[in-house]
Amino acid sequence: MSFLDKLFGRTATEEEKAMTKLNIGIILGSTRQGRVSPQVGEWVKGIADKRGDANYEIVDIADFNLPFVFTTAGDEPGLKAWSEKLTNLDGFVLIVAEYNHSITGALKNALDSARDEWNNKAAGIVSYGSTGGARAAEHLRGILGELLVADVRVHPTLSLFTDFENGSVFKPAEHHPKNVNAMLDQVIAWSGALKTLR
């Protein structure tokens, strides 16, 4: 909206409002068959969309067919599309499964497949596993620091024993949405502040 529009009291259209909002990617960090990350990601997006404070979208790393980092010439279409997607995002919510006390190889590869595109952005973590994915999240925080991503403090953790039926059907406990909203509050605040550095 221009200065004259503001001066004469014209209100922003819905399209203009959407364009001024931050773009937050909810990144699914698992690619295995039978994964539950899409269920968790859609649940987080459902909570996020009710807020109306940003443009939220699911970003599935499986859709990009990323080659194993540094094993190719680096000119694959998936790498270009991944770079463009990350460039157009202001912040992230990473849906993290714990594998062998750490993050998945697919998520580590996706993180390593870009560099500057991550810089000076914020991220929240939603993890799941036998201990709520806490060990994976702690490993992830070190990686994010190296990529100049500011990870926020509030960290919803989901237990495979109490938040999933038979380890496969996501049925989150009632207290989790409050934690997700608190995490999103921080992601939005930090993403907006960090945008001024880019």
Tab-separated table of C-alpha atoms in Angstrom:
chain	number	residue	atom	x	y	z
A	1	MET	CA	0.000	0.000	0.000
A	2	SER	CA	1.382	3.400	-0.953
A	3	PHE	CA	1.834	6.474	1.224
A	4	LEU	CA	-1.141	8.177	-0.518
A	5	ASP	CA	-3.353	5.159	0.154
A	6	LYS	CA	-2.504	5.399	3.842
A	7	LEU	CA	-2.993	9.177	3.845
A	8	PHE	CA	-6.475	8.924	2.340
A	9	GLY	CA	-7.486	5.996	4.516
A	10	ARG	CA	-7.617	3.207	1.944
A	11	THR	CA	-7.448	-0.141	3.661
A	12	ALA	CA	-5.266	-2.972	2.452
A	13	THR	CA	-6.835	-5.742	0.397
A	14	GLU	CA	-6.610	-9.345	1.571
A	15	GLU	CA	-3.975	-9.983	-1.095
A	16	GLU	CA	-1.880	-7.030	0.130
A	17	LYS	CA	-2.199	-8.230	3.722
A	18	ALA	CA	-1.027	-11.711	2.723
A	19	MET	CA	1.963	-10.232	0.890
A	20	THR	CA	3.095	-8.280	3.956
A	21	LYS	CA	2.867	-11.265	6.295
A	22	LEU	CA	5.873	-13.422	7.067
A	23	ASN	CA	6.189	-16.714	5.185
A	24	ILE	CA	6.785	-19.641	7.524
A	25	GLY	CA	7.609	-23.118	6.214
A	26	ILE	CA	6.587	-26.161	8.241
A	27	ILE	CA	9.314	-28.565	7.143
A	28	LEU	CA	8.635	-32.296	7.319
A	29	GLY	CA	11.912	-33.838	8.441
A	30	SER	CA	11.323	-37.494	7.576
A	31	THR	CA	11.026	-39.212	4.200
A	32	ARG	CA	10.642	-42.877	5.146
A	33	GLN	CA	7.683	-45.022	4.145
A	34	GLY	CA	5.021	-44.997	6.843
A	35	ARG	CA	6.292	-41.746	8.364
A	36	VAL	CA	4.059	-39.782	10.728
A	37	SER	CA	5.571	-36.357	10.055
A	38	PRO	CA	2.763	-35.397	7.605
A	39	GLN	CA	0.198	-35.927	10.380
A	40	VAL	CA	2.198	-33.814	12.804
A	41	GLY	CA	2.878	-31.134	10.196
A	42	GLU	CA	-0.790	-30.799	9.230
A	43	TRP	CA	-1.739	-30.569	12.911
A	44	VAL	CA	0.783	-27.763	13.465
A	45	LYS	CA	-0.445	-25.994	10.317
A	46	GLY	CA	-4.050	-26.256	11.524
A	47	ILE	CA	-3.107	-24.514	14.771
A	48	ALA	CA	-0.975	-21.953	12.932
A	49	ASP	CA	-3.595	-21.074	10.315
A	50	LYS	CA	-6.092	-20.122	13.041
A	51	ARG	CA	-3.699	-17.420	14.201
A	52	GLY	CA	-3.768	-15.440	10.944
A	53	ASP	CA	-0.407	-13.826	11.727
A	54	ALA	CA	1.672	-15.358	8.897
A	55	ASN	CA	1.455	-17.370	5.704
A	56	TYR	CA	2.113	-20.961	6.767
A	57	GLU	CA	2.857	-23.790	4.345
A	58	ILE	CA	3.919	-27.417	4.535
A	59	VAL	CA	7.336	-28.022	2.946
A	60	ASP	CA	8.012	-31.716	2.419
A	61	ILE	CA	11.694	-32.445	1.785
A	62	ALA	CA	10.621	-35.685	0.075
A	63	ASP	CA	9.168	-33.602	-2.779
A	64	PHE	CA	12.585	-32.214	-3.756
A	65	ASN	CA	14.485	-35.470	-4.447
A	66	LEU	CA	17.652	-33.963	-3.022
A	67	PRO	CA	20.828	-35.858	-3.937
A	68	PHE	CA	23.206	-36.825	-1.168
A	69	VAL	CA	25.137	-33.636	-0.482
A	70	PHE	CA	28.419	-33.099	-2.388
A	71	THR	CA	28.041	-36.287	-4.456
A	72	THR	CA	26.834	-34.580	-7.640
A	73	ALA	CA	27.580	-31.511	-9.748
A	74	GLY	CA	24.935	-29.617	-7.792
A	75	ASP	CA	22.813	-28.663	-10.791
A	76	GLU	CA	19.849	-30.978	-10.150
A	77	PRO	CA	16.387	-29.354	-10.439
A	78	GLY	CA	15.545	-30.415	-6.885
A	79	LEU	CA	18.475	-28.458	-5.460
A	80	LYS	CA	17.461	-25.317	-7.345
A	81	ALA	CA	13.835	-25.683	-6.222
A	82	TRP	CA	14.970	-26.280	-2.613
A	83	SER	CA	17.120	-23.151	-2.688
A	84	GLU	CA	14.282	-21.076	-4.101
A	85	LYS	CA	11.813	-22.395	-1.532
A	86	LEU	CA	14.105	-21.605	1.406
A	87	THR	CA	14.940	-18.160	-0.002
A	88	ASN	CA	11.243	-17.266	-0.042
A	89	LEU	CA	10.678	-18.275	3.582
A	90	ASP	CA	11.208	-15.953	6.551
A	91	GLY	CA	11.191	-18.671	9.201
A	92	PHE	CA	10.631	-22.329	9.841
A	93	VAL	CA	8.974	-24.913	12.030
A	94	LEU	CA	10.932	-28.144	11.782
A	95	ILE	CA	8.989	-31.372	12.358
A	96	VAL	CA	11.693	-33.641	13.736
A	97	ALA	CA	11.673	-37.406	14.216
A	98	GLU	CA	14.329	-38.897	16.471
A	99	TYR	CA	16.403	-41.671	14.864
A	100	ASN	CA	19.245	-43.233	16.872
A	101	HIS	CA	19.372	-40.268	19.277
A	102	SER	CA	19.586	-37.702	16.462
A	103	ILE	CA	17.771	-36.245	13.456
A	104	THR	CA	17.087	-38.216	10.305
A	105	GLY	CA	19.710	-38.458	7.590
A	106	ALA	CA	17.184	-36.934	5.164
A	107	LEU	CA	16.793	-33.815	7.315
A	108	LYS	CA	20.556	-33.456	7.802
A	109	ASN	CA	21.031	-33.750	4.042
A	110	ALA	CA	18.339	-31.120	3.419
A	111	LEU	CA	19.967	-28.758	5.912
A	112	ASP	CA	23.380	-29.270	4.314
A	113	SER	CA	21.996	-28.836	0.782
A	114	ALA	CA	21.718	-25.065	1.291
A	115	ARG	CA	23.676	-22.501	3.264
A	116	ASP	CA	23.022	-18.786	2.785
A	117	GLU	CA	19.317	-19.487	2.280
A	118	TRP	CA	19.032	-20.407	5.985
A	119	ASN	CA	20.951	-17.396	7.323
A	120	ASN	CA	19.334	-14.837	9.650
A	121	LYS	CA	16.032	-16.642	9.986
A	122	ALA	CA	14.263	-18.191	12.966
A	123	ALA	CA	13.085	-21.734	13.583
A	124	GLY	CA	10.884	-23.575	16.004
A	125	ILE	CA	11.193	-27.297	16.618
A	126	VAL	CA	8.383	-29.814	17.105
A	127	SER	CA	9.899	-33.217	17.791
A	128	TYR	CA	8.646	-36.711	18.414
A	129	GLY	CA	10.121	-40.010	19.544
A	130	SER	CA	10.339	-42.353	22.522
A	131	THR	CA	11.637	-39.456	24.649
A	132	GLY	CA	9.681	-36.809	22.759
A	133	GLY	CA	12.512	-36.407	20.261
A	134	ALA	CA	14.442	-34.272	22.744
A	135	ARG	CA	17.852	-35.728	21.844
A	136	ALA	CA	17.284	-35.088	18.138
A	137	ALA	CA	16.246	-31.512	18.885
A	138	GLU	CA	19.416	-30.887	20.885
A	139	HIS	CA	21.560	-32.124	17.984
A	140	LEU	CA	19.533	-29.990	15.596
A	141	ARG	CA	20.124	-26.823	17.634
A	142	GLY	CA	23.882	-27.087	17.053
A	143	ILE	CA	23.384	-27.483	13.307
A	144	LEU	CA	20.988	-24.523	13.176
A	145	GLY	CA	23.497	-22.361	15.016
A	146	GLU	CA	26.117	-23.087	12.358
A	147	LEU	CA	23.594	-22.111	9.659
A	148	LEU	CA	22.851	-18.805	11.435
A	149	VAL	CA	19.309	-19.889	12.244
A	150	ALA	CA	18.000	-18.651	15.585
A	151	ASP	CA	16.113	-21.514	17.205
A	152	VAL	CA	13.457	-20.473	19.692
A	153	ARG	CA	13.220	-21.719	23.251
A	154	VAL	CA	9.701	-23.206	23.384
A	155	HIS	CA	9.868	-26.746	22.044
A	156	PRO	CA	6.766	-28.974	21.874
A	157	THR	CA	7.754	-32.625	22.343
A	158	LEU	CA	5.497	-35.509	21.346
A	159	SER	CA	5.793	-38.983	22.805
A	160	LEU	CA	5.394	-42.077	20.659
A	161	PHE	CA	3.836	-43.731	23.731
A	162	THR	CA	1.207	-41.149	24.700
A	163	ASP	CA	0.591	-39.018	21.581
A	164	PHE	CA	0.386	-41.772	18.968
A	165	GLU	CA	-1.906	-44.781	18.826
A	166	ASN	CA	0.056	-47.927	17.930
A	167	GLY	CA	2.994	-45.648	17.101
A	168	SER	CA	1.342	-44.574	13.857
A	169	VAL	CA	-1.911	-42.639	14.378
A	170	PHE	CA	-1.318	-39.171	15.791
A	171	LYS	CA	-3.557	-38.320	18.745
A	172	PRO	CA	-1.922	-35.401	20.571
A	173	ALA	CA	-2.626	-34.693	24.229
A	174	GLU	CA	-4.755	-31.648	25.040
A	175	HIS	CA	-1.894	-29.548	26.420
A	176	HIS	CA	0.152	-29.514	23.195
A	177	PRO	CA	-1.669	-26.748	21.254
A	178	LYS	CA	-0.792	-24.241	23.986
A	179	ASN	CA	2.900	-25.110	23.568
A	180	VAL	CA	2.676	-24.923	19.775
A	181	ASN	CA	1.147	-21.443	19.989
A	182	ALA	CA	3.837	-20.295	22.430
A	183	MET	CA	6.503	-21.613	20.043
A	184	LEU	CA	4.857	-19.853	17.095
A	185	ASP	CA	4.733	-16.590	19.059
A	186	GLN	CA	8.518	-16.756	19.333
A	187	VAL	CA	9.068	-17.853	15.721
A	188	ILE	CA	6.990	-14.929	14.425
A	189	ALA	CA	8.668	-12.375	16.700
A	190	TRP	CA	12.181	-13.537	15.852
A	191	SER	CA	11.487	-14.015	12.140
A	192	GLY	CA	10.215	-10.457	11.903
A	193	ALA	CA	13.211	-9.069	13.769
A	194	LEU	CA	15.728	-11.075	11.739
A	195	LYS	CA	14.155	-10.023	8.437
A	196	THR	CA	15.661	-6.590	9.040
A	197	LEU	CA	19.150	-8.159	8.780
A	198	ARG	CA	18.617	-9.676	5.338
